[in-house]
PDB file of C-alpha atoms and ligand atoms in Angstrom:
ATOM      1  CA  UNK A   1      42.870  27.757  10.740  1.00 97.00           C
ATOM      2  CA  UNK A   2      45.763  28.761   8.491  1.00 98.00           C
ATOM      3  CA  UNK A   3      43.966  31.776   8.247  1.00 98.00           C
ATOM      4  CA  UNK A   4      45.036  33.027  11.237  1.00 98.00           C
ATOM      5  CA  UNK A   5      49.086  32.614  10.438  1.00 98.00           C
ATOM      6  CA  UNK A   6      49.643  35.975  10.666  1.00 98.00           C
ATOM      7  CA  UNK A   7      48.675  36.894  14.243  1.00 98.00           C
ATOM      8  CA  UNK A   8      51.634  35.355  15.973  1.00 98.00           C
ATOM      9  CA  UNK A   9      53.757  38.120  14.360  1.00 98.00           C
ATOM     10  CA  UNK A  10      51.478  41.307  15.715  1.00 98.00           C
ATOM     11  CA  UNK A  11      51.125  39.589  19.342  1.00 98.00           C
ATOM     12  CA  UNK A  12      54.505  38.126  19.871  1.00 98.00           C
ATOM     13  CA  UNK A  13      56.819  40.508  17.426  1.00 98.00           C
ATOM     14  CA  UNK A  14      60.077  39.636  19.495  1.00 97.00           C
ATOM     15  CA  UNK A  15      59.959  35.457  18.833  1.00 96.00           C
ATOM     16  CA  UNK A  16      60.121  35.871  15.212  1.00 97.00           C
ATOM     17  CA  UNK A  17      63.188  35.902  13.346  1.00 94.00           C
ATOM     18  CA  UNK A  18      61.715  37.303  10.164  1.00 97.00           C
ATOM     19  CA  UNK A  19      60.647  40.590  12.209  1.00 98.00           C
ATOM     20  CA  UNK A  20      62.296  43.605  10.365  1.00 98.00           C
ATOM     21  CA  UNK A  21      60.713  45.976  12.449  1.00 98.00           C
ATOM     22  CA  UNK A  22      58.003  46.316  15.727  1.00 98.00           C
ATOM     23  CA  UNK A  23      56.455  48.893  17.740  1.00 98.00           C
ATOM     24  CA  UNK A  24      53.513  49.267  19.980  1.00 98.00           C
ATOM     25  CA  UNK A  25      51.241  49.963  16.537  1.00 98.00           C
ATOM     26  CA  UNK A  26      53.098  48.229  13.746  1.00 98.00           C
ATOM     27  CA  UNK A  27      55.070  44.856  13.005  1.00 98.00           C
ATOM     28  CA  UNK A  28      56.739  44.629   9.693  1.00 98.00           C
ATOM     29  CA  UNK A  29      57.795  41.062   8.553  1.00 98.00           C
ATOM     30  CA  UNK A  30      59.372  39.561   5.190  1.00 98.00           C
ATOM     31  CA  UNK A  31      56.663  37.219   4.014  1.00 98.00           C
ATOM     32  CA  UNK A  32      57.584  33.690   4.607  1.00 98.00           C
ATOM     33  CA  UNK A  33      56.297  32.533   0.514  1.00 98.00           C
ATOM     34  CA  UNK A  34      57.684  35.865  -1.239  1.00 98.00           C
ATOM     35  CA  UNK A  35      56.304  36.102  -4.582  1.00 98.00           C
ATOM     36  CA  UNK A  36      58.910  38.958  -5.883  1.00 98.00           C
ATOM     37  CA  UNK A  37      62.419  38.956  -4.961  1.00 98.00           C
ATOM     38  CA  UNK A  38      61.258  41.208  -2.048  1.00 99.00           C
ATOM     39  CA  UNK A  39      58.039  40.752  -0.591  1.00 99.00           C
ATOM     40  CA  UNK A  40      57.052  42.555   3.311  1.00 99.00           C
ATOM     41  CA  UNK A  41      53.947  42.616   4.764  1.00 99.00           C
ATOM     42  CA  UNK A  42      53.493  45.507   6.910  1.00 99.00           C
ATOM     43  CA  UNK A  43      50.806  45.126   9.758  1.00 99.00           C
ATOM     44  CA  UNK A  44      48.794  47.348  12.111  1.00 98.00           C
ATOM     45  CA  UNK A  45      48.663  45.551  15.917  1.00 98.00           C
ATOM     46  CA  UNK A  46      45.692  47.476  16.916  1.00 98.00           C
ATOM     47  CA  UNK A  47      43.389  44.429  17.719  1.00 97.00           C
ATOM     48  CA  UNK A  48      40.133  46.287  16.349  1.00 97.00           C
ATOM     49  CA  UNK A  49      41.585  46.892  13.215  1.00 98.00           C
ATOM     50  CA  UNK A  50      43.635  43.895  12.277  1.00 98.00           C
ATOM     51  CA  UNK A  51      40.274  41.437  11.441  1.00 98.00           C
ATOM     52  CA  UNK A  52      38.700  44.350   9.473  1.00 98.00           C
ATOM     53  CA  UNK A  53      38.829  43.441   6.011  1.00 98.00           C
ATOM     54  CA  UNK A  54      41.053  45.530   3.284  1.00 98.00           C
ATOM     55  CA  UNK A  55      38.254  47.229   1.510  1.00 98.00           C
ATOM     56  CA  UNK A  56      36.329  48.525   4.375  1.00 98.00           C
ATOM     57  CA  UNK A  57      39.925  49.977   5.942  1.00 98.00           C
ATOM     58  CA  UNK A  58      40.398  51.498   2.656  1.00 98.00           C
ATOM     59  CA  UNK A  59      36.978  52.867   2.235  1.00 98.00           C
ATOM     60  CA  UNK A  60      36.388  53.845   6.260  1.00 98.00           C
ATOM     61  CA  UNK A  61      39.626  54.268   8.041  1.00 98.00           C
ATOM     62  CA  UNK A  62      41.505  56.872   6.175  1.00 98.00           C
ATOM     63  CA  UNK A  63      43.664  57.599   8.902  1.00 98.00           C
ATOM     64  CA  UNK A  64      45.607  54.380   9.177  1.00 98.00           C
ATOM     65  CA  UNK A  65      45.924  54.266   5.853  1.00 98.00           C
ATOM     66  CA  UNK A  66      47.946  57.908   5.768  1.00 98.00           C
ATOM     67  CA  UNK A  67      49.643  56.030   8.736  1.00 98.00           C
ATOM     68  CA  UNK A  68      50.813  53.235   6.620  1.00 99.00           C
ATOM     69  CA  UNK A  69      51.834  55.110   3.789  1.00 98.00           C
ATOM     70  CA  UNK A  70      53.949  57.454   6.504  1.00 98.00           C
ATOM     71  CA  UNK A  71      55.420  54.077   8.190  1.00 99.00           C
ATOM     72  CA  UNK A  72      56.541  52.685   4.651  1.00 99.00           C
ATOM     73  CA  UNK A  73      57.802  56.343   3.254  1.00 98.00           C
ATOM     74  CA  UNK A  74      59.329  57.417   6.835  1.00 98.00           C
ATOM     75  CA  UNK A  75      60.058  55.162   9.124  1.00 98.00           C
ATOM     76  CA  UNK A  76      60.413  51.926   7.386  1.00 99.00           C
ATOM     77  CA  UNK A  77      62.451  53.271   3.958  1.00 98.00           C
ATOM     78  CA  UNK A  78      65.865  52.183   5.108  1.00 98.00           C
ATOM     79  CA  UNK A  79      64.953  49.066   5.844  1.00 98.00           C
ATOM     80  CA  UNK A  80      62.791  48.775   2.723  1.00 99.00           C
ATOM     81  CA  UNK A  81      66.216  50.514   0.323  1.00 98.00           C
ATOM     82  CA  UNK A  82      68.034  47.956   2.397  1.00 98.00           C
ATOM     83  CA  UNK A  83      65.813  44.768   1.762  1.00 98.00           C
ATOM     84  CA  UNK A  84      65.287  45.991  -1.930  1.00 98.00           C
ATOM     85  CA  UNK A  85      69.069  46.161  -2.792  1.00 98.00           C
ATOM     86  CA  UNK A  86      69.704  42.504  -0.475  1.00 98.00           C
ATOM     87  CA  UNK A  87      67.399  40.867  -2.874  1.00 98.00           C
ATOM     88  CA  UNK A  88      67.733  42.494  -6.403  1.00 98.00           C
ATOM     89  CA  UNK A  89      71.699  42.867  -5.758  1.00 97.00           C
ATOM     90  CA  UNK A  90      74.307  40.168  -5.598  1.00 94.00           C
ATOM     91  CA  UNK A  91      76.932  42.815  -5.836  1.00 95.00           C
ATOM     92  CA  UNK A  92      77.169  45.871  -3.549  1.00 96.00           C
ATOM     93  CA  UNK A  93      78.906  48.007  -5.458  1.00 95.00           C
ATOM     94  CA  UNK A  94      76.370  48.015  -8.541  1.00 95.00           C
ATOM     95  CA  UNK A  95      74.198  48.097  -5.952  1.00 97.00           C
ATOM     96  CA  UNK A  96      75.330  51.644  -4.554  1.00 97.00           C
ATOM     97  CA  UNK A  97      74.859  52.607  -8.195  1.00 96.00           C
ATOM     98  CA  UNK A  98      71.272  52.421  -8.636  1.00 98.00           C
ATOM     99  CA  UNK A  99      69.466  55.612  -6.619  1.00 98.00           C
ATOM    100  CA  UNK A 100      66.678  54.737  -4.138  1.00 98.00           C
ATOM    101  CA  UNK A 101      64.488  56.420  -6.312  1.00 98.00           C
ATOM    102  CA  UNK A 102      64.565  53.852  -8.960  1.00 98.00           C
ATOM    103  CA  UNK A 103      64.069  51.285  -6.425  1.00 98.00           C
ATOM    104  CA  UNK A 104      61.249  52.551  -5.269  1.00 98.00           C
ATOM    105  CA  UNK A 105      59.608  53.101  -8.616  1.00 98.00           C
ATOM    106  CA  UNK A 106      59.732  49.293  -8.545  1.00 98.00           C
ATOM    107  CA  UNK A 107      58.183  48.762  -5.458  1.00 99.00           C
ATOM    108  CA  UNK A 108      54.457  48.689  -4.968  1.00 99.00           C
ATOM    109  CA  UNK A 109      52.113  48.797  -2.016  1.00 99.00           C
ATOM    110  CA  UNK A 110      48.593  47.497  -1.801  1.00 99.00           C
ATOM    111  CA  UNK A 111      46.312  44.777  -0.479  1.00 99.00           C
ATOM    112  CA  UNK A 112      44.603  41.862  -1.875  1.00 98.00           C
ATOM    113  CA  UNK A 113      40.819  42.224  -2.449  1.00 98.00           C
ATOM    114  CA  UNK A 114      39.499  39.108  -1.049  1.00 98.00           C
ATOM    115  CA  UNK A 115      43.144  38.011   1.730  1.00 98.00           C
ATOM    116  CA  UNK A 116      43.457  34.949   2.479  1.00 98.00           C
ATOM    117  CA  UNK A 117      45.373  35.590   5.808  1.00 98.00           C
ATOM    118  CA  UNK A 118      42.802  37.253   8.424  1.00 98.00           C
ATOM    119  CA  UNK A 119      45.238  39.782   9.807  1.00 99.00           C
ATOM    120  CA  UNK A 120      45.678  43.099   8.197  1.00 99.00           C
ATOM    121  CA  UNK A 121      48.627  43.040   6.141  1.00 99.00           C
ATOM    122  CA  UNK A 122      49.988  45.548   3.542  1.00 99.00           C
ATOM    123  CA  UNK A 123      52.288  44.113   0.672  1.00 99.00           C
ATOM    124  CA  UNK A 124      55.408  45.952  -0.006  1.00 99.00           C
ATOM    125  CA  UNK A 125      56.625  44.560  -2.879  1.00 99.00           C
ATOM    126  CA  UNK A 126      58.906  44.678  -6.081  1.00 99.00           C
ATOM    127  CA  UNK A 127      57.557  44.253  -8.768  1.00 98.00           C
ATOM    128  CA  UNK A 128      59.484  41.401 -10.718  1.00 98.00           C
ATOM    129  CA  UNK A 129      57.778  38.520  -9.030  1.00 98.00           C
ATOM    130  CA  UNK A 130      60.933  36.383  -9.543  1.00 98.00           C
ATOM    131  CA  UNK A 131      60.573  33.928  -7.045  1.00 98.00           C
ATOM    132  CA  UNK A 132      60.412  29.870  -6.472  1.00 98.00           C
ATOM    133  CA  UNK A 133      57.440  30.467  -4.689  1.00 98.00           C
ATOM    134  CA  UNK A 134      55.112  32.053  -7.669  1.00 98.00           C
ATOM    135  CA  UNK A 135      53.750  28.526  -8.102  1.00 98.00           C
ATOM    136  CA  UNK A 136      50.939  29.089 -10.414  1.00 98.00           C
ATOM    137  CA  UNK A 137      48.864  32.091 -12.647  1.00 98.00           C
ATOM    138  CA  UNK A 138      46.626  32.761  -9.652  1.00 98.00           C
ATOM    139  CA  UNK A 139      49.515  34.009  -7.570  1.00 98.00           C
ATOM    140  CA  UNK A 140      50.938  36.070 -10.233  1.00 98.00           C
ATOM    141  CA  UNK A 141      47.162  37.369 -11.137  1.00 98.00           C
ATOM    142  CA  UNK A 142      46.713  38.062  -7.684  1.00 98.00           C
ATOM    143  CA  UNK A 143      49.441  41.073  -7.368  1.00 98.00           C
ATOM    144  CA  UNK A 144      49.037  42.382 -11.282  1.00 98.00           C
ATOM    145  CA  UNK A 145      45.061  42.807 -11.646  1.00 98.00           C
ATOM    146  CA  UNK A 146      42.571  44.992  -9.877  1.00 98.00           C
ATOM    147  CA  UNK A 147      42.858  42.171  -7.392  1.00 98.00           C
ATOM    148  CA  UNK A 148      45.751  43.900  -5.745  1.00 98.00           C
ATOM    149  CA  UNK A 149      43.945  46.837  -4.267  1.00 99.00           C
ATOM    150  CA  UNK A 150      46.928  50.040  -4.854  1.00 98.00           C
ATOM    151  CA  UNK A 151      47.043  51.672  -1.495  1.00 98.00           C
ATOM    152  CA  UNK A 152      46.467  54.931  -3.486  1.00 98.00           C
ATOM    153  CA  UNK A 153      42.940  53.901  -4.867  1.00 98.00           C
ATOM    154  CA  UNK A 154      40.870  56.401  -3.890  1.00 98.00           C
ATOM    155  CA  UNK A 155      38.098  55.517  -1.946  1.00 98.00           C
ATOM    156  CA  UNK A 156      35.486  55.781  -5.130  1.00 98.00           C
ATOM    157  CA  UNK A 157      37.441  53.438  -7.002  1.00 98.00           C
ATOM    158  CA  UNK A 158      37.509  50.639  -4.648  1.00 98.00           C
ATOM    159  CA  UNK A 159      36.289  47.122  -6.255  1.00 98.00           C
ATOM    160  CA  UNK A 160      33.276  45.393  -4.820  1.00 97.00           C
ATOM    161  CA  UNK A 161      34.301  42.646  -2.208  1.00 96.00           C
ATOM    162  CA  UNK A 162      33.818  39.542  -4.123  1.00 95.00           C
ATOM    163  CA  UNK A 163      33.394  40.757  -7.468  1.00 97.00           C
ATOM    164  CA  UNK A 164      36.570  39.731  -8.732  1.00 98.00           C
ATOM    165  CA  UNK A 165      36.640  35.884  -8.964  1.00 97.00           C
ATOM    166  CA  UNK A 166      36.348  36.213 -12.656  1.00 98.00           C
ATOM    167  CA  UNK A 167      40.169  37.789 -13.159  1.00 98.00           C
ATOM    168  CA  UNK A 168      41.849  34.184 -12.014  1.00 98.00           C
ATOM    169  CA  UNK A 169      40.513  32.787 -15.347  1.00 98.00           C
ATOM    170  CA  UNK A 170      42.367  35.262 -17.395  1.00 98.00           C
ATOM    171  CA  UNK A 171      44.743  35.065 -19.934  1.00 98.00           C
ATOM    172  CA  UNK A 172      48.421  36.121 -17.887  1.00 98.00           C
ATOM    173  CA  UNK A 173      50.252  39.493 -19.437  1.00 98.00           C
ATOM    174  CA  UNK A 174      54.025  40.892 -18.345  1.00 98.00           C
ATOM    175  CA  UNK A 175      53.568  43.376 -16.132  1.00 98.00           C
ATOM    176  CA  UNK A 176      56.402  45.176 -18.375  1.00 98.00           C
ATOM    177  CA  UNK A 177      55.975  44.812 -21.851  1.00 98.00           C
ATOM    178  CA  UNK A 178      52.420  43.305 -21.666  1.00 98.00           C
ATOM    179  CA  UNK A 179      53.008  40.227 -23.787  1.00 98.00           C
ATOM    180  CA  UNK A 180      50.052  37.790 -23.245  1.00 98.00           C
ATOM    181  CA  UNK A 181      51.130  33.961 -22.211  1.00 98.00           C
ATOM    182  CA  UNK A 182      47.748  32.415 -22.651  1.00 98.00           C
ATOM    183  CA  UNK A 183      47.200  30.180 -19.459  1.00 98.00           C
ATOM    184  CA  UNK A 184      50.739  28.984 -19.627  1.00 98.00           C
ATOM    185  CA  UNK A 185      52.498  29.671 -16.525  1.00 98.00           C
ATOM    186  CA  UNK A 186      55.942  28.266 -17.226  1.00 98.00           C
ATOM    187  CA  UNK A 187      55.975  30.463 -20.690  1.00 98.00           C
ATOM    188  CA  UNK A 188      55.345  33.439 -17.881  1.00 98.00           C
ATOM    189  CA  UNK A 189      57.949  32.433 -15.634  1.00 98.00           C
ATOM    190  CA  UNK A 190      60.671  32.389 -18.119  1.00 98.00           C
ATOM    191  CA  UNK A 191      59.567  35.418 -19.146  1.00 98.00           C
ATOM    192  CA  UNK A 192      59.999  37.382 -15.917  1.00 98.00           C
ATOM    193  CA  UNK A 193      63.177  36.073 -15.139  1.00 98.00           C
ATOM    194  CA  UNK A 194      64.114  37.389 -18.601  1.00 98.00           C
ATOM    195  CA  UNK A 195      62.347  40.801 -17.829  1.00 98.00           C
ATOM    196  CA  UNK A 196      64.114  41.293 -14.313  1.00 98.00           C
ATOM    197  CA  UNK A 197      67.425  41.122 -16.105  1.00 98.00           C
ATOM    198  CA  UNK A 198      66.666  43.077 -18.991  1.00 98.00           C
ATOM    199  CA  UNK A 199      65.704  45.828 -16.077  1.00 98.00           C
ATOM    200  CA  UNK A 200      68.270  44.863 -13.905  1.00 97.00           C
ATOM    201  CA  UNK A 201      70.679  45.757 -17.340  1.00 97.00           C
ATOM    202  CA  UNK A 202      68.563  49.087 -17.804  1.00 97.00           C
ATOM    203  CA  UNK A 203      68.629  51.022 -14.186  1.00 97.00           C
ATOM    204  CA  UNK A 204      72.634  50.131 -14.559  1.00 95.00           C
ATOM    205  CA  UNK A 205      73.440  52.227 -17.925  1.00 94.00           C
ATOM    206  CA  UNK A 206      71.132  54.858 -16.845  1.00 91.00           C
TER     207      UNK A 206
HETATM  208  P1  5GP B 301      47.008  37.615   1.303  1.00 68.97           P
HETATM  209  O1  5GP B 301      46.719  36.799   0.103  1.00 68.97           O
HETATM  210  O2  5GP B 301      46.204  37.209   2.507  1.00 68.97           O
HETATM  211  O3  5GP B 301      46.901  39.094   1.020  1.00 68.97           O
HETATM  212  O4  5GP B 301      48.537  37.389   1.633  1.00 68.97           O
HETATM  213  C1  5GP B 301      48.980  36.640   2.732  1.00 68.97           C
HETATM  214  C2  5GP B 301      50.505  36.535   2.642  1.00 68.97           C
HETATM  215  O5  5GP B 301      50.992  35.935   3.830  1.00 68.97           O
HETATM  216  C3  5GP B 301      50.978  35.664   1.481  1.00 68.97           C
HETATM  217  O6  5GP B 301      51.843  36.432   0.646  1.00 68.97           O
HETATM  218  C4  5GP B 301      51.695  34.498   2.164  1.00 68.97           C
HETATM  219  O7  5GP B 301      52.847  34.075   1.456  1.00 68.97           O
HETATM  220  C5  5GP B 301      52.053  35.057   3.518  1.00 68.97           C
HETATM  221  N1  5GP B 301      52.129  34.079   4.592  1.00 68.97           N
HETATM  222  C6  5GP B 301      51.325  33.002   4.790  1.00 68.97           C
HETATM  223  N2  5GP B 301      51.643  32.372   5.944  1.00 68.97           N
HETATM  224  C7  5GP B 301      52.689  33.046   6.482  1.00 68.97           C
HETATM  225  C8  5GP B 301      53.452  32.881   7.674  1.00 68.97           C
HETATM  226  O8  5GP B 301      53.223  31.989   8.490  1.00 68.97           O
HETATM  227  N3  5GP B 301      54.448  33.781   7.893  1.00 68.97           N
HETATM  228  C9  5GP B 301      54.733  34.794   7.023  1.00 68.97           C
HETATM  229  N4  5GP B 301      55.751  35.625   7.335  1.00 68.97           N
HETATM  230  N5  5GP B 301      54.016  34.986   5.885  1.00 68.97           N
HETATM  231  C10 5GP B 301      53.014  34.134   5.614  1.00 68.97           C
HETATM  232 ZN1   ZN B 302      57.593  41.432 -20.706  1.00 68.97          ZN
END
């Protein structure tokens, strides 16, 4: 099934050329559909672990999760300040402007509540969701409702696998400025292009 997409990367790290990053626990890829201007998925190779779903890794295996949060924070941040400033930054020098820290106040890091790729995978994102391959309001909805599972929830917070169905009939909002486009998608396209530059405009008089 197309489910299972995502495996090739975690067995066979070394034949893929969108492979930031591998070691014996962890493969870190650019996601092949990005729904910001950057979008990684950061995933665990241990082979009991990768078909556990989100939720219960969130709610029962604390441990990798301070281990993903160390790879992303440690390990993985120049690549991450590197693929952030690639994709929000034509030009390097207003690039080298903007301090990692406001990059990574743009960046967020969670699952999806109900996946629809098998393999544990962590999005590491930004959060404009500027991107030719945001094709409808269920992928925006997706990454900006409690459908996108923070990796800081804590553990009594967690949703209820398969409660959620209900937020993909919502009414879209900006993740910015909170304007409400109804159900019409194009209306909220146009809008975040508009909102990334308006930001973009922003972190560079700061
Ligand atoms: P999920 O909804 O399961 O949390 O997210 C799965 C992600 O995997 C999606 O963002 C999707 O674009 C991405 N994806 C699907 N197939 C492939 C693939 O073959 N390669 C890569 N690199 N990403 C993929
Ligand atoms: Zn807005």
């Amino acid at each position: 099934s197309f489910r299972d997409n995502l495996r090739v990367y975690i067995e066979h790290p070394q034949a893929h050329n969108n492979v930031l990053y591998y070691d014996d626990d962890f493969v870190f890829i650019r996601d092949k559909y990005p729904k910001s201007k950057m979008h990684l998925l950061l995933m665990p190779r241990n082979s009991s672990l990768t078909l556990v779903h989100p939720l219960e890794i969130l709610a029962k295996h604390r441990s990798l999760i301070d281990q993903l949060r160390f790879m992303v924070f440690n390990k993985l941040s120049d690549i991450i300040m590197k693929e952030a400033r690639n994709s929000l930054f034509s030009d390097p020098e207003l690039s080298s402007k903007v301090p990692s820290r406001t990059l990574w106040d743009f960046i967020k890091l969670g699952f999806h509540a109900g996946p629809s790729m098998n393999n544990l995978h962590l999005h590491v994102m930004t959060r404009d969701h500027v991107s030719p391959s945001i094709k409808n309001n269920a992928h925006y909805i997706s990454f900006n409702s409690p459908f996108f599972v923070n990796i800081d929830t804590p553990v009594s917070q967690l949703p209820v696998r398969g409660s959620l169905s209900y937020l993909f009939q919502q009414d879209v909002r900006c993740y910015r400025c909170q304007e409400s486009f109804g159900r019409q998608f194009s209306r909220l396209k146009g809008h975040l292009s508009k909102e990334l530059d308006v930001w973009l405009q922003e972190i560079l008089e700061r």
